[in-house]
């Protein structure tokens, strides 16, 4: 939009954002967000992760103007969502989880109507350009109800782009789509990012977040339990796994390795998890040789985002703030 001319340091910022849903009859009030503070750098691909019910959708809905916050501050492209709601909403495009659109419109009509809602002049509309980019140009005049599920999801992304927002929120964009379409979507997301868009991604496919995102926040029970660069987040766990592929497959862990965190995997390999600041690979290999295990191959496995995610959420269900780190 023409009035979005600033280039703030943070594409999106929240300060002590809270949301409490009132209780009903015998149900107590439910605190969905408990003081969420985030600073999402302009130009980043930012992962917003958390278990079901953690508060991610509530946060997105507040920023999109669909849910009223209880207290706190929210800013999109430096526009306050309370003081400058029109500008704030124009600065963000949200691709929702649920597919919800008029089945009797064509994709082209859907984009034209969406652009009209945002006040985009006809001469500035890019409906066909966006449909081409999303691989939907040949379906421009078909009924939406005739589109496949994957095509409908691409159309949701197209609708979020009609007003050229500098911030794009993708809420589970690849849920239920096939591998090929998922790759196409991520290729286009990378292209948008290369053009300068800030991408905020929520997903349960943690390998996607690990591949795409440069910074990640993890929310649990309405609180931010981690918010840092992906590489720093992956360093939180101080362990690695040494995987030994023996010439003769093993069925049990040798007695001299029973004191270690060692298991036999289904393929007969021996996996030993160790703290790399306290134990060395050389010492572990010596123990393996002492057990008369002949080594065919070996490798080390680094902790991945799933390991960190589980450590910060499911392993701390009762004390979600015990691992909290300032955002």
Short mmCIF file of C-alpha atoms in Angstrom, two decimals:
data_model
loop_
_atom_site.label_atom_id
_atom_site.label_comp_id
_atom_site.label_asym_id
_atom_site.label_seq_id
_atom_site.Cartn_x
_atom_site.Cartn_y
_atom_site.Cartn_z
CA UNK A 1 0.00 0.00 0.00
CA UNK A 2 1.21 3.50 -0.77
CA UNK A 3 1.20 4.74 2.83
CA UNK A 4 3.51 1.96 4.04
CA UNK A 5 6.79 3.73 3.31
CA UNK A 6 8.76 3.14 6.52
CA UNK A 7 11.40 0.45 7.03
CA UNK A 8 11.37 -0.32 10.76
CA UNK A 9 13.91 -2.58 12.45
CA UNK A 10 11.14 -4.91 13.57
CA UNK A 11 8.42 -6.13 11.22
CA UNK A 12 6.32 -7.20 14.18
CA UNK A 13 6.61 -6.47 17.89
CA UNK A 14 4.56 -7.42 20.94
CA UNK A 15 5.06 -6.24 24.50
CA UNK A 16 3.49 -8.16 27.39
CA UNK A 17 0.59 -9.25 25.19
CA UNK A 18 -2.13 -11.00 27.18
CA UNK A 19 -5.43 -12.65 26.37
CA UNK A 20 -7.83 -14.13 28.91
CA UNK A 21 -11.05 -15.76 27.77
CA UNK A 22 -13.84 -15.31 30.34
CA UNK A 23 -15.21 -18.29 32.20
CA UNK A 24 -18.70 -19.62 31.63
CA UNK A 25 -20.84 -21.09 34.37
CA UNK A 26 -18.61 -23.73 35.98
CA UNK A 27 -15.65 -23.06 33.65
CA UNK A 28 -12.85 -20.87 35.01
CA UNK A 29 -11.34 -18.07 32.89
CA UNK A 30 -8.67 -19.34 30.50
CA UNK A 31 -5.45 -17.38 30.10
CA UNK A 32 -4.40 -18.06 26.50
CA UNK A 33 -1.50 -15.59 26.38
CA UNK A 34 0.52 -14.78 29.51
CA UNK A 35 2.58 -11.75 28.61
CA UNK A 36 4.07 -12.58 25.21
CA UNK A 37 6.91 -10.25 24.18
CA UNK A 38 8.46 -10.74 20.75
CA UNK A 39 10.58 -8.72 18.34
CA UNK A 40 10.58 -10.14 14.82
CA UNK A 41 13.32 -8.58 12.68
CA UNK A 42 12.37 -7.07 9.34
CA UNK A 43 13.33 -9.32 6.44
CA UNK A 44 13.52 -12.55 8.45
CA UNK A 45 11.82 -15.92 8.08
CA UNK A 46 10.57 -16.35 11.63
CA UNK A 47 9.25 -19.62 13.02
CA UNK A 48 6.47 -19.48 15.61
CA UNK A 49 6.25 -22.96 17.08
CA UNK A 50 4.39 -24.64 19.91
CA UNK A 51 2.12 -27.57 20.78
CA UNK A 52 -1.60 -27.48 20.04
CA UNK A 53 -3.27 -25.00 22.38
CA UNK A 54 -0.04 -23.15 23.14
CA UNK A 55 -1.47 -19.78 22.06
CA UNK A 56 -0.07 -19.39 18.52
CA UNK A 57 -3.44 -18.94 16.80
CA UNK A 58 -4.63 -16.54 19.50
CA UNK A 59 -1.52 -14.41 18.96
CA UNK A 60 -1.99 -14.40 15.18
CA UNK A 61 -5.70 -13.57 15.46
CA UNK A 62 -4.96 -10.61 17.74
CA UNK A 63 -2.41 -9.22 15.29
CA UNK A 64 -4.78 -9.78 12.37
CA UNK A 65 -7.55 -7.88 14.15
CA UNK A 66 -9.78 -10.95 14.55
CA UNK A 67 -9.48 -11.24 18.35
CA UNK A 68 -9.33 -8.48 20.96
CA UNK A 69 -6.41 -8.61 23.33
CA UNK A 70 -6.87 -8.27 27.09
CA UNK A 71 -3.80 -6.07 27.54
CA UNK A 72 -0.36 -5.35 26.14
CA UNK A 73 0.99 -3.78 22.98
CA UNK A 74 1.12 -5.06 19.42
CA UNK A 75 2.82 -3.34 16.49
CA UNK A 76 2.98 -4.41 12.84
CA UNK A 77 5.53 -2.55 10.69
CA UNK A 78 5.64 -0.03 13.55
CA UNK A 79 1.86 0.59 13.40
CA UNK A 80 0.10 0.09 16.72
CA UNK A 81 -2.80 -2.35 16.31
CA UNK A 82 -4.97 -0.13 18.56
CA UNK A 83 -3.91 3.36 17.52
CA UNK A 84 -3.42 2.66 13.79
CA UNK A 85 -5.59 -0.41 13.11
CA UNK A 86 -6.10 0.27 9.40
CA UNK A 87 -2.40 0.69 8.67
CA UNK A 88 -1.49 -2.27 10.87
CA UNK A 89 -3.91 -4.58 9.07
CA UNK A 90 -2.74 -3.34 5.67
CA UNK A 91 0.83 -4.24 6.62
CA UNK A 92 0.05 -7.91 7.26
CA UNK A 93 -1.29 -10.76 5.17
CA UNK A 94 -2.51 -13.87 6.98
CA UNK A 95 -2.89 -17.30 5.41
CA UNK A 96 -5.23 -19.16 7.79
CA UNK A 97 -5.15 -22.83 8.68
CA UNK A 98 -8.72 -23.52 7.62
CA UNK A 99 -9.75 -23.38 3.98
CA UNK A 100 -12.73 -21.01 3.97
CA UNK A 101 -13.78 -19.25 0.79
CA UNK A 102 -16.85 -18.73 -1.39
CA UNK A 103 -17.15 -21.82 -3.64
CA UNK A 104 -19.10 -19.92 -6.31
CA UNK A 105 -16.38 -17.34 -7.02
CA UNK A 106 -13.54 -17.94 -9.42
CA UNK A 107 -9.95 -17.51 -8.17
CA UNK A 108 -9.68 -14.28 -10.19
CA UNK A 109 -12.90 -12.92 -8.68
CA UNK A 110 -11.74 -13.92 -5.19
CA UNK A 111 -8.52 -11.95 -5.59
CA UNK A 112 -10.29 -8.94 -7.10
CA UNK A 113 -12.80 -8.82 -4.23
CA UNK A 114 -10.02 -9.22 -1.66
CA UNK A 115 -8.06 -6.38 -3.26
CA UNK A 116 -11.19 -4.24 -3.16
CA UNK A 117 -11.63 -4.91 0.56
CA UNK A 118 -8.15 -3.49 1.13
CA UNK A 119 -8.81 -0.47 -1.06
CA UNK A 120 -6.27 -1.39 -3.74
CA UNK A 121 -7.03 0.71 -6.87
CA UNK A 122 -7.79 -1.34 -9.96
CA UNK A 123 -4.74 0.01 -11.79
CA UNK A 124 -2.50 -1.33 -8.97
CA UNK A 125 -4.01 -4.80 -8.70
CA UNK A 126 -1.85 -7.81 -9.56
CA UNK A 127 -4.43 -10.57 -9.53
CA UNK A 128 -3.27 -12.45 -12.64
CA UNK A 129 0.40 -11.96 -11.74
CA UNK A 130 -0.22 -13.56 -8.36
CA UNK A 131 -2.24 -16.41 -9.89
CA UNK A 132 0.63 -17.12 -12.30
CA UNK A 133 3.10 -17.14 -9.41
CA UNK A 134 0.93 -19.62 -7.49
CA UNK A 135 0.41 -21.87 -10.51
CA UNK A 136 -3.30 -21.06 -10.73
CA UNK A 137 -3.45 -18.99 -13.91
CA UNK A 138 -5.13 -21.80 -15.87
CA UNK A 139 -7.82 -21.96 -13.17
CA UNK A 140 -8.40 -18.20 -13.02
CA UNK A 141 -12.02 -18.44 -14.20
CA UNK A 142 -12.95 -21.83 -12.77
CA UNK A 143 -15.21 -22.12 -9.73
CA UNK A 144 -13.32 -22.38 -6.45
CA UNK A 145 -15.37 -25.46 -5.61
CA UNK A 146 -13.71 -27.22 -8.58
CA UNK A 147 -10.20 -26.74 -7.21
CA UNK A 148 -8.27 -29.46 -5.43
CA UNK A 149 -7.33 -29.06 -1.79
CA UNK A 150 -3.79 -28.07 -2.69
CA UNK A 151 -5.01 -25.48 -5.18
CA UNK A 152 -7.34 -23.99 -2.57
CA UNK A 153 -4.44 -23.66 -0.17
CA UNK A 154 -2.41 -21.87 -2.84
CA UNK A 155 -5.38 -19.57 -3.42
CA UNK A 156 -5.38 -18.70 0.30
CA UNK A 157 -1.78 -17.56 -0.04
CA UNK A 158 -2.68 -15.60 -3.18
CA UNK A 159 -5.49 -13.80 -1.33
CA UNK A 160 -3.07 -12.79 1.45
CA UNK A 161 -0.77 -11.17 -1.13
CA UNK A 162 -3.24 -8.96 -3.01
CA UNK A 163 -2.42 -5.80 -1.02
CA UNK A 164 1.33 -6.43 -1.18
CA UNK A 165 1.86 -6.63 2.60
CA UNK A 166 5.44 -6.43 3.91
CA UNK A 167 4.59 -9.08 6.54
CA UNK A 168 3.14 -12.47 5.59
CA UNK A 169 1.90 -14.94 8.22
CA UNK A 170 1.61 -18.57 7.12
CA UNK A 171 -0.44 -20.58 9.62
CA UNK A 172 0.19 -24.27 8.89
CA UNK A 173 0.31 -23.62 5.12
CA UNK A 174 1.35 -27.15 4.12
CA UNK A 175 -1.05 -29.11 6.32
CA UNK A 176 -2.59 -31.88 4.26
CA UNK A 177 -0.74 -31.14 1.01
CA UNK A 178 1.49 -33.52 -0.92
CA UNK A 179 5.29 -33.34 -1.02
CA UNK A 180 5.51 -31.80 -4.48
CA UNK A 181 3.10 -28.99 -3.64
CA UNK A 182 4.89 -28.40 -0.35
CA UNK A 183 8.15 -27.88 -2.21
CA UNK A 184 6.46 -25.51 -4.67
CA UNK A 185 5.03 -23.46 -1.80
CA UNK A 186 8.37 -23.18 -0.05
CA UNK A 187 10.09 -22.19 -3.29
CA UNK A 188 7.63 -19.33 -3.62
CA UNK A 189 8.06 -18.38 0.04
CA UNK A 190 11.82 -18.15 -0.54
CA UNK A 191 11.14 -15.98 -3.57
CA UNK A 192 8.92 -13.65 -1.54
CA UNK A 193 11.58 -13.48 1.14
CA UNK A 194 14.22 -12.63 -1.45
CA UNK A 195 12.02 -9.73 -2.57
CA UNK A 196 12.05 -8.35 0.97
CA UNK A 197 8.96 -9.84 2.61
CA UNK A 198 9.10 -10.83 6.27
CA UNK A 199 7.68 -14.34 6.66
CA UNK A 200 6.18 -15.63 9.91
CA UNK A 201 5.61 -19.37 9.83
CA UNK A 202 3.70 -21.68 12.15
CA UNK A 203 4.03 -25.36 11.40
CA UNK A 204 4.03 -28.77 13.03
CA UNK A 205 6.54 -29.97 10.44
CA UNK A 206 9.60 -29.09 12.46
CA UNK A 207 11.98 -30.10 9.67
CA UNK A 208 10.43 -27.31 7.58
CA UNK A 209 11.06 -24.75 10.29
CA UNK A 210 14.63 -25.96 10.73
CA UNK A 211 15.31 -25.69 7.00
CA UNK A 212 13.58 -22.37 6.34
CA UNK A 213 13.72 -20.19 9.44
CA UNK A 214 16.60 -18.04 10.61
CA UNK A 215 15.00 -17.22 13.97
CA UNK A 216 12.52 -19.25 16.03
CA UNK A 217 10.23 -18.62 18.99
CA UNK A 218 8.67 -21.50 20.92
CA UNK A 219 5.46 -20.85 22.84
CA UNK A 220 4.12 -23.19 25.50
CA UNK A 221 1.10 -22.65 27.75
CA UNK A 222 0.79 -19.05 26.51
CA UNK A 223 4.39 -18.14 27.35
CA UNK A 224 7.53 -17.68 25.26
CA UNK A 225 9.96 -20.35 26.44
CA UNK A 226 12.61 -19.59 23.81
CA UNK A 227 13.23 -16.92 21.18
CA UNK A 228 16.58 -16.83 19.46
CA UNK A 229 18.43 -17.54 16.25
CA UNK A 230 17.99 -21.07 14.99
CA UNK A 231 21.67 -21.96 15.28
CA UNK A 232 21.77 -20.78 18.92
CA UNK A 233 18.59 -22.70 19.69
CA UNK A 234 20.05 -25.93 18.33
CA UNK A 235 23.07 -25.50 20.62
CA UNK A 236 20.87 -25.60 23.72
CA UNK A 237 21.16 -29.38 23.96
CA UNK A 238 24.69 -30.39 24.92
CA UNK A 239 24.57 -33.90 23.55
CA UNK A 240 25.35 -35.81 20.39
CA UNK A 241 24.80 -39.40 19.36
CA UNK A 242 27.56 -41.70 18.12
CA UNK A 243 26.12 -44.36 15.81
CA UNK A 244 28.22 -47.47 15.29
CA UNK A 245 27.40 -49.72 12.35
CA UNK A 246 29.03 -53.05 13.32
CA UNK A 247 30.10 -55.71 10.85
CA UNK A 248 27.90 -58.18 12.76
CA UNK A 249 24.53 -56.66 13.83
CA UNK A 250 24.05 -56.45 17.59
CA UNK A 251 21.06 -57.65 19.60
CA UNK A 252 22.04 -56.39 23.07
CA UNK A 253 24.19 -53.57 24.45
CA UNK A 254 27.59 -54.92 25.55
CA UNK A 255 28.07 -55.01 29.33
CA UNK A 256 30.95 -52.52 29.34
CA UNK A 257 28.69 -49.97 27.61
CA UNK A 258 25.67 -50.45 29.90
CA UNK A 259 26.69 -47.43 31.98
CA UNK A 260 26.26 -45.20 28.92
CA UNK A 261 23.05 -43.98 27.32
CA UNK A 262 23.26 -46.69 24.66
CA UNK A 263 20.61 -48.55 22.67
CA UNK A 264 20.44 -51.06 19.84
CA UNK A 265 18.45 -49.69 16.93
CA UNK A 266 16.18 -51.77 14.72
CA UNK A 267 18.87 -52.08 12.06
CA UNK A 268 21.31 -53.60 14.58
CA UNK A 269 23.44 -50.46 14.93
CA UNK A 270 24.62 -49.20 18.30
CA UNK A 271 23.63 -45.63 19.23
CA UNK A 272 25.44 -43.99 22.17
CA UNK A 273 24.24 -40.57 23.32
CA UNK A 274 26.88 -38.53 25.11
CA UNK A 275 27.57 -35.03 26.40
CA UNK A 276 30.23 -33.63 24.09
CA UNK A 277 31.67 -31.40 26.79
CA UNK A 278 32.30 -34.34 29.13
CA UNK A 279 32.95 -37.37 26.92
CA UNK A 280 35.01 -37.77 23.77
CA UNK A 281 34.32 -39.84 20.68
CA UNK A 282 37.77 -41.40 20.97
CA UNK A 283 36.96 -42.75 24.45
CA UNK A 284 33.64 -44.16 23.25
CA UNK A 285 35.24 -45.87 20.26
CA UNK A 286 37.84 -47.40 22.57
CA UNK A 287 35.02 -48.82 24.73
CA UNK A 288 33.36 -50.23 21.61
CA UNK A 289 36.59 -51.95 20.56
CA UNK A 290 37.06 -53.29 24.09
CA UNK A 291 33.66 -54.99 23.66
CA UNK A 292 35.13 -56.76 20.59
CA UNK A 293 32.76 -54.96 18.23
CA UNK A 294 34.19 -54.70 14.73
CA UNK A 295 33.19 -51.37 13.20
CA UNK A 296 31.98 -51.22 9.59
CA UNK A 297 31.05 -47.55 9.72
CA UNK A 298 30.31 -44.78 12.21
CA UNK A 299 28.78 -41.33 12.29
CA UNK A 300 27.68 -38.68 14.78
CA UNK A 301 24.19 -37.20 14.90
CA UNK A 302 23.56 -33.63 16.06
CA UNK A 303 20.44 -32.64 18.03
CA UNK A 304 17.75 -31.28 15.71
CA UNK A 305 14.89 -28.85 16.22
CA UNK A 306 12.53 -31.63 17.26
CA UNK A 307 14.83 -32.56 20.16
CA UNK A 308 14.94 -28.95 21.36
CA UNK A 309 11.19 -28.53 20.89
CA UNK A 310 10.41 -31.61 22.99
CA UNK A 311 12.87 -30.54 25.69
CA UNK A 312 11.24 -27.10 25.99
CA UNK A 313 7.59 -28.17 25.78
CA UNK A 314 6.57 -31.75 26.47
CA UNK A 315 9.37 -32.35 28.96
CA UNK A 316 8.31 -29.29 30.96
CA UNK A 317 4.52 -29.52 30.92
CA UNK A 318 4.05 -28.62 34.57
CA UNK A 319 6.55 -25.77 34.69
CA UNK A 320 6.43 -24.00 31.34
CA UNK A 321 8.36 -21.00 32.57
CA UNK A 322 11.20 -23.01 34.07
CA UNK A 323 13.18 -22.79 30.82
CA UNK A 324 11.97 -19.35 29.84
CA UNK A 325 14.43 -17.08 28.18
CA UNK A 326 14.01 -13.42 27.49
CA UNK A 327 12.67 -12.66 24.03
#
